[in-house]
Short mmCIF file of C-alpha atoms in Angstrom, two decimals:
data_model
loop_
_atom_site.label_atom_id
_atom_site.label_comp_id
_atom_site.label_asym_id
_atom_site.label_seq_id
_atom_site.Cartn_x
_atom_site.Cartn_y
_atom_site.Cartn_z
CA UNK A 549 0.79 -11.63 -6.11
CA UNK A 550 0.97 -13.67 -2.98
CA UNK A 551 -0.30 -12.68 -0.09
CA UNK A 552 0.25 -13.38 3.66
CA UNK A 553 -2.65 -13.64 6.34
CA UNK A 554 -1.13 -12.73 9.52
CA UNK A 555 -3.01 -12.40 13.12
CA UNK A 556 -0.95 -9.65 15.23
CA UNK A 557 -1.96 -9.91 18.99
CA UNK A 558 -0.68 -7.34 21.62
CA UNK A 559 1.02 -10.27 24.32
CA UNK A 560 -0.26 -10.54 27.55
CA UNK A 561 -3.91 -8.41 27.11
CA UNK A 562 -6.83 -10.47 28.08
CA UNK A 563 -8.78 -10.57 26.94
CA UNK A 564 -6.50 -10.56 23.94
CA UNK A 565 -6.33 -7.53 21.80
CA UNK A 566 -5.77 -8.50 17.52
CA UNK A 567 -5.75 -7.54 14.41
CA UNK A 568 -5.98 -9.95 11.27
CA UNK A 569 -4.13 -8.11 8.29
CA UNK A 570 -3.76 -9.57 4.67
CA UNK A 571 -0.25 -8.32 3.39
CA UNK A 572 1.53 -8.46 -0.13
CA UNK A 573 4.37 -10.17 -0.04
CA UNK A 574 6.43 -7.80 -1.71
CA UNK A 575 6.80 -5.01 0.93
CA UNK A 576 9.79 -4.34 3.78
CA UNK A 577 9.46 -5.00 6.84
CA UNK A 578 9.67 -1.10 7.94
CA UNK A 579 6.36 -0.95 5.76
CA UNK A 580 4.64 -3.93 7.61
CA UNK A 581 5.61 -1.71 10.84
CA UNK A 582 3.75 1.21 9.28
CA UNK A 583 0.83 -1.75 8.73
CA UNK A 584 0.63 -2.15 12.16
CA UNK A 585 0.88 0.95 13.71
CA UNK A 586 -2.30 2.07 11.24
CA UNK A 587 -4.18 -1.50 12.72
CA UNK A 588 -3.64 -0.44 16.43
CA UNK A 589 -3.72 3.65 15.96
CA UNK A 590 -0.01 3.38 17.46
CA UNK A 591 1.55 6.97 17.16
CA UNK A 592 4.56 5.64 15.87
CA UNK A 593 6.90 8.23 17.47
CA UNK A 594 8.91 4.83 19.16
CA UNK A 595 11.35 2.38 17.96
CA UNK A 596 10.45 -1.00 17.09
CA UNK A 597 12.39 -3.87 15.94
CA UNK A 598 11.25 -7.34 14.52
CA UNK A 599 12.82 -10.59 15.60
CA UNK A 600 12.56 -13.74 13.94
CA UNK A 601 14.08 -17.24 14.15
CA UNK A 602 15.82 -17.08 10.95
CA UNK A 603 17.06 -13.54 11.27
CA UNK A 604 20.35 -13.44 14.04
CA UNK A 605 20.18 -9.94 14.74
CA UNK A 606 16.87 -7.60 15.09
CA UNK A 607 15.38 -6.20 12.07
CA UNK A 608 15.09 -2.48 13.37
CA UNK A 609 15.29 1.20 11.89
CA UNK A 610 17.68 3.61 14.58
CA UNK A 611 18.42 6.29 12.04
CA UNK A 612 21.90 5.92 12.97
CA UNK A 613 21.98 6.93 16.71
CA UNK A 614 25.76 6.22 18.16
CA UNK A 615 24.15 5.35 21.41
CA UNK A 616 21.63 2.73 20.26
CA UNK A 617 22.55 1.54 17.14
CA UNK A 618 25.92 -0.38 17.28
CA UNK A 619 25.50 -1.55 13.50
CA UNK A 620 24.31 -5.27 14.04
CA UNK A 621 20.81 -4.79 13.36
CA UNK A 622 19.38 -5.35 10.04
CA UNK A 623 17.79 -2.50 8.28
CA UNK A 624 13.89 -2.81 8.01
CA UNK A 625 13.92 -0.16 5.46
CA UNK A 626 15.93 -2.85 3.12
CA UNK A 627 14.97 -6.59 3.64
CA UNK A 628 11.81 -7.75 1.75
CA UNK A 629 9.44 -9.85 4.42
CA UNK A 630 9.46 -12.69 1.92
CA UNK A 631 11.21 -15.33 2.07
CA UNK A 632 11.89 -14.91 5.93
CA UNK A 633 7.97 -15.76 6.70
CA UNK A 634 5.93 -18.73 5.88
CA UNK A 635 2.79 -20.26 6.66
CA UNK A 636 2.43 -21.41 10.02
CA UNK A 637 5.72 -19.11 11.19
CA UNK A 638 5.55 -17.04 13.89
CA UNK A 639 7.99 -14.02 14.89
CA UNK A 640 7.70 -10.44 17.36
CA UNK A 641 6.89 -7.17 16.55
CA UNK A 642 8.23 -4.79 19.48
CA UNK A 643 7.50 -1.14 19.55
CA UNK A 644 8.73 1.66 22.24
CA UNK A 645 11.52 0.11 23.93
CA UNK A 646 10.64 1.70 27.21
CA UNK A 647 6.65 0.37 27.56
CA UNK A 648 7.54 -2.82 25.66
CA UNK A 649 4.14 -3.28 23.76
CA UNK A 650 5.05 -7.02 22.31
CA UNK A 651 3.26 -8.37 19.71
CA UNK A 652 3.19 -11.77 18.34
CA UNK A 653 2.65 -12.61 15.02
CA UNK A 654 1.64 -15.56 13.23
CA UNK A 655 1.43 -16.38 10.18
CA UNK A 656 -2.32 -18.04 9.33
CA UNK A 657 -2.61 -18.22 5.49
CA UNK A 658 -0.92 -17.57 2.42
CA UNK A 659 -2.20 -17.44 -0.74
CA UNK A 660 -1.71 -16.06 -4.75
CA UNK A 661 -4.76 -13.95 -4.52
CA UNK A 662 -4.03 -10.46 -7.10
CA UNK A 663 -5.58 -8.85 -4.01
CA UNK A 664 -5.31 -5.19 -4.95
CA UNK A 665 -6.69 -4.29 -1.24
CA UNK A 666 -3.91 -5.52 0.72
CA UNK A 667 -2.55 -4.61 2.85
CA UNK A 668 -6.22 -5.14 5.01
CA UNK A 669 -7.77 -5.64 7.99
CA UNK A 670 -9.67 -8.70 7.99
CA UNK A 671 -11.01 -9.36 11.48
CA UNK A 672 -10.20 -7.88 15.10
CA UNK A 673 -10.37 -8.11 18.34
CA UNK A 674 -10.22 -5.58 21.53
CA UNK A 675 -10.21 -1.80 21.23
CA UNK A 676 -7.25 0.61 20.78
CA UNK A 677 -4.70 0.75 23.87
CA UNK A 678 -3.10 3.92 24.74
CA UNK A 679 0.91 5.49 24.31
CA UNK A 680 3.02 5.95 26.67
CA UNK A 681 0.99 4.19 29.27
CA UNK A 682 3.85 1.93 30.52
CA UNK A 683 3.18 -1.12 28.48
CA UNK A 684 0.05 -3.80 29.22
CA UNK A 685 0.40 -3.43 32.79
CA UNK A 686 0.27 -0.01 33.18
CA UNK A 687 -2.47 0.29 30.60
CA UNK A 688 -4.89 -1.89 32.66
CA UNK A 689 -3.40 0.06 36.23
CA UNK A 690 -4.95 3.49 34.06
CA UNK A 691 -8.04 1.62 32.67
CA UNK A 692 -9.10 0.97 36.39
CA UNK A 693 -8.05 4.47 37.56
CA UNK A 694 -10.73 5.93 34.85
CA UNK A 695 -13.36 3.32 36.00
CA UNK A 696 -13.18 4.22 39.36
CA UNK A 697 -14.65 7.94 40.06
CA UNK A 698 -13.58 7.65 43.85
CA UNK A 699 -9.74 7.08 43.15
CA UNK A 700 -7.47 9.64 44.22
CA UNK A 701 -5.92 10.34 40.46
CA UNK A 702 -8.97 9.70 38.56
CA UNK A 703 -9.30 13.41 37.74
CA UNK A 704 -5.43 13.90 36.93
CA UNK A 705 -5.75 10.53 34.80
CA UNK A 706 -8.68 11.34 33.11
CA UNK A 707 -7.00 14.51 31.96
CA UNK A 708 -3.53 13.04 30.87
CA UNK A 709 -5.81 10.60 28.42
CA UNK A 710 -7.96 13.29 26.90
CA UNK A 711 -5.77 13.57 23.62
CA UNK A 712 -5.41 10.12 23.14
CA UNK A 713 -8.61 8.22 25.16
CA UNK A 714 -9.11 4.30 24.32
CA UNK A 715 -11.47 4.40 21.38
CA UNK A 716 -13.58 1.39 19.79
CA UNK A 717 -11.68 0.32 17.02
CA UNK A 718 -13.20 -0.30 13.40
CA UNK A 719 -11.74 -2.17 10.88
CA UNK A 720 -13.67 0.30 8.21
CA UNK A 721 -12.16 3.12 9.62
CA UNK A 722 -8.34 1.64 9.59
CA UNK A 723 -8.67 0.09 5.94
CA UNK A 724 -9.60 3.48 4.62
CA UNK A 725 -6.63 5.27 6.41
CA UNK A 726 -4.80 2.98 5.14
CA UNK A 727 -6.40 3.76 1.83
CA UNK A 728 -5.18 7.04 2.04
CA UNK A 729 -1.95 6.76 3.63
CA UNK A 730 -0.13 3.63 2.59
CA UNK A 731 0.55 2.50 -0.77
CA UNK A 732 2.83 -0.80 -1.37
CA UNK A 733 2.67 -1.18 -5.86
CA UNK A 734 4.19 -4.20 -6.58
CA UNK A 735 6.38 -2.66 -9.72
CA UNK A 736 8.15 -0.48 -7.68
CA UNK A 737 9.64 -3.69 -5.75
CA UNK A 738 10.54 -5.71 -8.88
CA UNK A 739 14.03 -5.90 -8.05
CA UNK A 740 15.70 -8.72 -5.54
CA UNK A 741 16.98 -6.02 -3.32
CA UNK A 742 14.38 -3.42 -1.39
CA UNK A 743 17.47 -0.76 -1.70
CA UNK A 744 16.97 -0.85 -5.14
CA UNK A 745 13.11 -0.14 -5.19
CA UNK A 746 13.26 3.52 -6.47
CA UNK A 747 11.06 6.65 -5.23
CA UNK A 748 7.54 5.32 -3.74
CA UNK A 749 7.21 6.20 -0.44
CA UNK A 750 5.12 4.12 1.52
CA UNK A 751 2.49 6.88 2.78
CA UNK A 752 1.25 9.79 1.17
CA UNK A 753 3.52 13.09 1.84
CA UNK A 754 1.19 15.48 3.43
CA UNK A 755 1.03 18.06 0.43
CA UNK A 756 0.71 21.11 2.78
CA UNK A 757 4.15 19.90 4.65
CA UNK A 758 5.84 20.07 1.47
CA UNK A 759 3.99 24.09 0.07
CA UNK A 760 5.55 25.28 3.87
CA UNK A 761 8.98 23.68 3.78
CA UNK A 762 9.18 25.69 0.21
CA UNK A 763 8.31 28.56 2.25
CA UNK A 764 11.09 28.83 4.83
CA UNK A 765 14.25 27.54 3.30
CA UNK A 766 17.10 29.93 3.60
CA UNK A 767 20.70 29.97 3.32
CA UNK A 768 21.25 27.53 6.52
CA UNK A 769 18.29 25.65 5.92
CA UNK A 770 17.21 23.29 3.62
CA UNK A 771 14.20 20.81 3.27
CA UNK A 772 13.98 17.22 1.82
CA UNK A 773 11.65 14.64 1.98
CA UNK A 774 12.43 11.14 3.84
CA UNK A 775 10.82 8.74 1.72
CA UNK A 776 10.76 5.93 3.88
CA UNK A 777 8.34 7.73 6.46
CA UNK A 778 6.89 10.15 3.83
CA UNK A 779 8.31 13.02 6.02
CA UNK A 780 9.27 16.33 5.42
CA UNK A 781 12.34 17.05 7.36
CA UNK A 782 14.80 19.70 8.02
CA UNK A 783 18.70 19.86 7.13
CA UNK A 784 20.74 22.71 8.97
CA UNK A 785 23.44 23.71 6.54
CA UNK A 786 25.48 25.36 9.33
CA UNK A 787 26.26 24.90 13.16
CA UNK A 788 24.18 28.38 14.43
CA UNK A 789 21.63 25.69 15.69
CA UNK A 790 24.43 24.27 17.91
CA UNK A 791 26.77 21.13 16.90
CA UNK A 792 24.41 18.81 18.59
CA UNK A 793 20.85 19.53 16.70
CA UNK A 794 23.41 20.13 13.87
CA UNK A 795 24.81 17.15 13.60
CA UNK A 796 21.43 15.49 14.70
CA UNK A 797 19.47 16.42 11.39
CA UNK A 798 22.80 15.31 9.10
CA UNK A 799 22.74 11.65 10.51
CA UNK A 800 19.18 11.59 9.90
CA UNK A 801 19.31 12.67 6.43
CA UNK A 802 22.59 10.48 5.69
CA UNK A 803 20.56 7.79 7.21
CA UNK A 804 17.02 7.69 4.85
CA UNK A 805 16.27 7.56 1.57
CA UNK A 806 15.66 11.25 0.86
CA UNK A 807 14.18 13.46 -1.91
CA UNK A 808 15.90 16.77 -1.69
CA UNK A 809 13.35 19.91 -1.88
CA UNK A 810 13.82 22.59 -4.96
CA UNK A 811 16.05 25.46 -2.89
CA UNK A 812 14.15 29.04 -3.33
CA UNK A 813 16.48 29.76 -5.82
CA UNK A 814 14.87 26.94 -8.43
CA UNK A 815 11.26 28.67 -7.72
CA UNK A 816 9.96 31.18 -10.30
CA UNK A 817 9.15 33.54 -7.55
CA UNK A 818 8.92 36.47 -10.19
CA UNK A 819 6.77 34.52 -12.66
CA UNK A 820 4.24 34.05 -9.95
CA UNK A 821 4.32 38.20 -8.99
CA UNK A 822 4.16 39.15 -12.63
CA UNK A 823 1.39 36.38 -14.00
CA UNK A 824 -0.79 37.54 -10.80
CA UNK A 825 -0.07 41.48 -12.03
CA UNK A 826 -1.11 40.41 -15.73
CA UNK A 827 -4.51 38.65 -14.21
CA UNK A 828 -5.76 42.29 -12.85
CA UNK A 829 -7.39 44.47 -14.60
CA UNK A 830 -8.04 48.43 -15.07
CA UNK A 831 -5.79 51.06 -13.19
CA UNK A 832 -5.13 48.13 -10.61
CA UNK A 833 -3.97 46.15 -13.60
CA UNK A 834 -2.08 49.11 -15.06
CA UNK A 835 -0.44 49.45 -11.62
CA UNK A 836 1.17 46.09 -10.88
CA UNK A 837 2.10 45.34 -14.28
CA UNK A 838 4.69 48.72 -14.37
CA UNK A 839 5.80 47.55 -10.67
CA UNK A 840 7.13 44.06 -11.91
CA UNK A 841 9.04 45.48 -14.09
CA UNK A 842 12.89 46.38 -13.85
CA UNK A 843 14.69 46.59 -10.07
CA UNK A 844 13.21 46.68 -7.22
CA UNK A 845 10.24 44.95 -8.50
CA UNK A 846 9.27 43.01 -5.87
CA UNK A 847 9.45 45.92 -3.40
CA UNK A 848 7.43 48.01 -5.74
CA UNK A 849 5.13 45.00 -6.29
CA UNK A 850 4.39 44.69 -2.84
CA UNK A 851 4.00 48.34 -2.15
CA UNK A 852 1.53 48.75 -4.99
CA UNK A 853 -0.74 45.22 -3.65
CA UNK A 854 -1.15 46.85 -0.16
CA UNK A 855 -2.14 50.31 -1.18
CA UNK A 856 -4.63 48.66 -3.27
CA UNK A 857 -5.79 46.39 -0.84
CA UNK A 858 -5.42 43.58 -2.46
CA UNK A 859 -3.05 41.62 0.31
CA UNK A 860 -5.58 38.71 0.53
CA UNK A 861 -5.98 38.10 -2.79
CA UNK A 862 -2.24 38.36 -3.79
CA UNK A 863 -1.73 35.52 -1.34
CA UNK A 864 -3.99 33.38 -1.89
CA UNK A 865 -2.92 32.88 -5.49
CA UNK A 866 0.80 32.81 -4.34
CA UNK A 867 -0.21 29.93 -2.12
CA UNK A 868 -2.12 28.05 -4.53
CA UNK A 869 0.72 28.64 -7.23
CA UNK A 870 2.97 26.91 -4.29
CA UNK A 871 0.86 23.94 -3.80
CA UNK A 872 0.55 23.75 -7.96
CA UNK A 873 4.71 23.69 -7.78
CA UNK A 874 4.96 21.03 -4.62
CA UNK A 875 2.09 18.62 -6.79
CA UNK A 876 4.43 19.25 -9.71
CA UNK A 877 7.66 18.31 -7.89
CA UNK A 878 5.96 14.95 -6.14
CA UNK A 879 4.60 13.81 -9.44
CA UNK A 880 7.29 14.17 -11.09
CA UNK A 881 9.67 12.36 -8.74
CA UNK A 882 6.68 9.37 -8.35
CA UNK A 883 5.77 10.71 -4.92
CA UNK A 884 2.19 10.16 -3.82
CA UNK A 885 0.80 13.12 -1.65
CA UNK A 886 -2.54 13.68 0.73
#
């Protein structure tokens, strides 16, 4: 596996603010954004695009928006960063389109190490900026507000950056996110084309996001996974929302690579009820197990669990049997979860 050393440095911080990351070379470019938002603890609720010399248009992800994307940029989620980078290159990362965070990138070292760790951070520089703070200059114009007790908006400042205050950053700390979170295996990019790369998101779904989203699908709502962000999303099935938000969730589901979620109608809802009825035992045993049976049951059932004050227990096993269903469903579709 080859692997490129890049150094990514925030432009115009001084003094400057970098990351060295080792990367293999067979992820997509979208998944090299995900690398660096995880190196500088971006939030990575902005849009970004890449631009390099070789490459006429941006390499972006828009999800389709009318009044951004015009359909010249290249899609991040599909081109490979090999062969477009080489030792000694250098091209631009941009993220959030209104602060303008620009960050260069060069390209240090390459080599044909079966590094099993990339991607990594290998070195750094400078501690985590803050979102939303109006780019570099507006980031230093708030790091001298918080430094100076006696400034007028110290105090309304110092409370706008509680949630996300400038924190030391450790290069232990991001390699184990990204431990956790990202995952680039090489076979699942075998192919010449990234389209063609197959379930394997590149972070972990968040398990619990999945056990909820099988919890309140209806009739106008439905839940998939966007496997390019390792999301779980939400896809009106009819206009009650309004034809804007309607519309809005089917461009971005038309737009991703998407796992569709099992619709309440696949889940074994009874099998759960009865097998927790058939776990009891004695009279409160006796009790549930005549409830489940015939119509009505799951009236009766529930009826029969309060007046036996049993509510907590009764959902506590139906959430576990959900999460046991949601770890079925992602292993069996290759999807890693955390």
């Amino acid at each position: 596996m080859t692997t490129y050393h890049l150094k990514v440095t925030i432009d115009e911080t001084e003094p400057p603010v970098w990351r060295k990351i080792a990367v293999p070379d067979h992820i997509t470019f979208h998944q090299l954004h995900l690398v660096i938002q995880e190196c500088f603890q971006w939030q990575d609720y902005h849009l970004y695009k890449f631009e390099l010399p070789d490459v006429e248009s941006p390499i972006t992800r828009l999800f389709g928006d009318p009044f951004i994307d015009e359909g010249n940029d290249a899609d991040a989620r599909e081109m490979l960063i090999d062969p477009h980078i080489a030792k000694g290159g250098r091209f631009r990362y941009i993220y959030d389109f209104g602060d303008w965070w620009e960050h260069i990138i060069d390209v240090i070292d390459v080599d044909s190490l079966d590094d099993a760790r990339a991607p990594r951070v290998t070195a750094s520089q400078g501690d985590s900026m803050i979102e939303d703070a109006g780019g570099v200059g507006g980031y230093y114009r708030i790091m001298d507000i918080l430094h100076d007790a006696r400034n007028p908006r110290h105090g309304e400042i110092e409370k706008w950056v509680e949630w996300q205050a400038p924190r030391p950053f450790s290069a232990d700390t991001a390699n184990a996110h990204m431990d956790e979170l990202l995952y680039f295996p090489k076979a699942a990019y075998s192919s010449s084309a990234a389209s063609d790369a197959g379930i394997c998101p590149a972070r972990r779904v968040k398990l619990q996001d999945v056990v909820d989203a099988l919890e309140y699908q209806s009739d106008t709502l439905a839940a998939y996974i966007d496997l390019d962000a390792a999301e779980v999303r939400t896809l009106f099935l009819e206009d009650f929302v309004g034809q804007e938000e309607y519309e809005r969730s089917l461009r971005e589901f038309e737009s991703c690579n998407s796992l569709m979620l099992p619709r309440s109608e696949e889940l074994d809802d009874y099998g759960v009820m009865r097998s927790f009825a058939f776990m009891q035992e004695g009279a409160a045993g006796d009790c549930l197990k005549r409830a489940v049976e015939g119509r009505g049951a799951f009236k009766r059932f529930k009826g029969e669990v309060a007046k036996l004050g049993i509510g907590e227990d009764w959902l506590a096993f139906r959430d576990e049997s959900r999460a046991e269903t949601a770890r079925d469903f992602l292993e069996a579709n290759g999807v890693r979860w955390a």
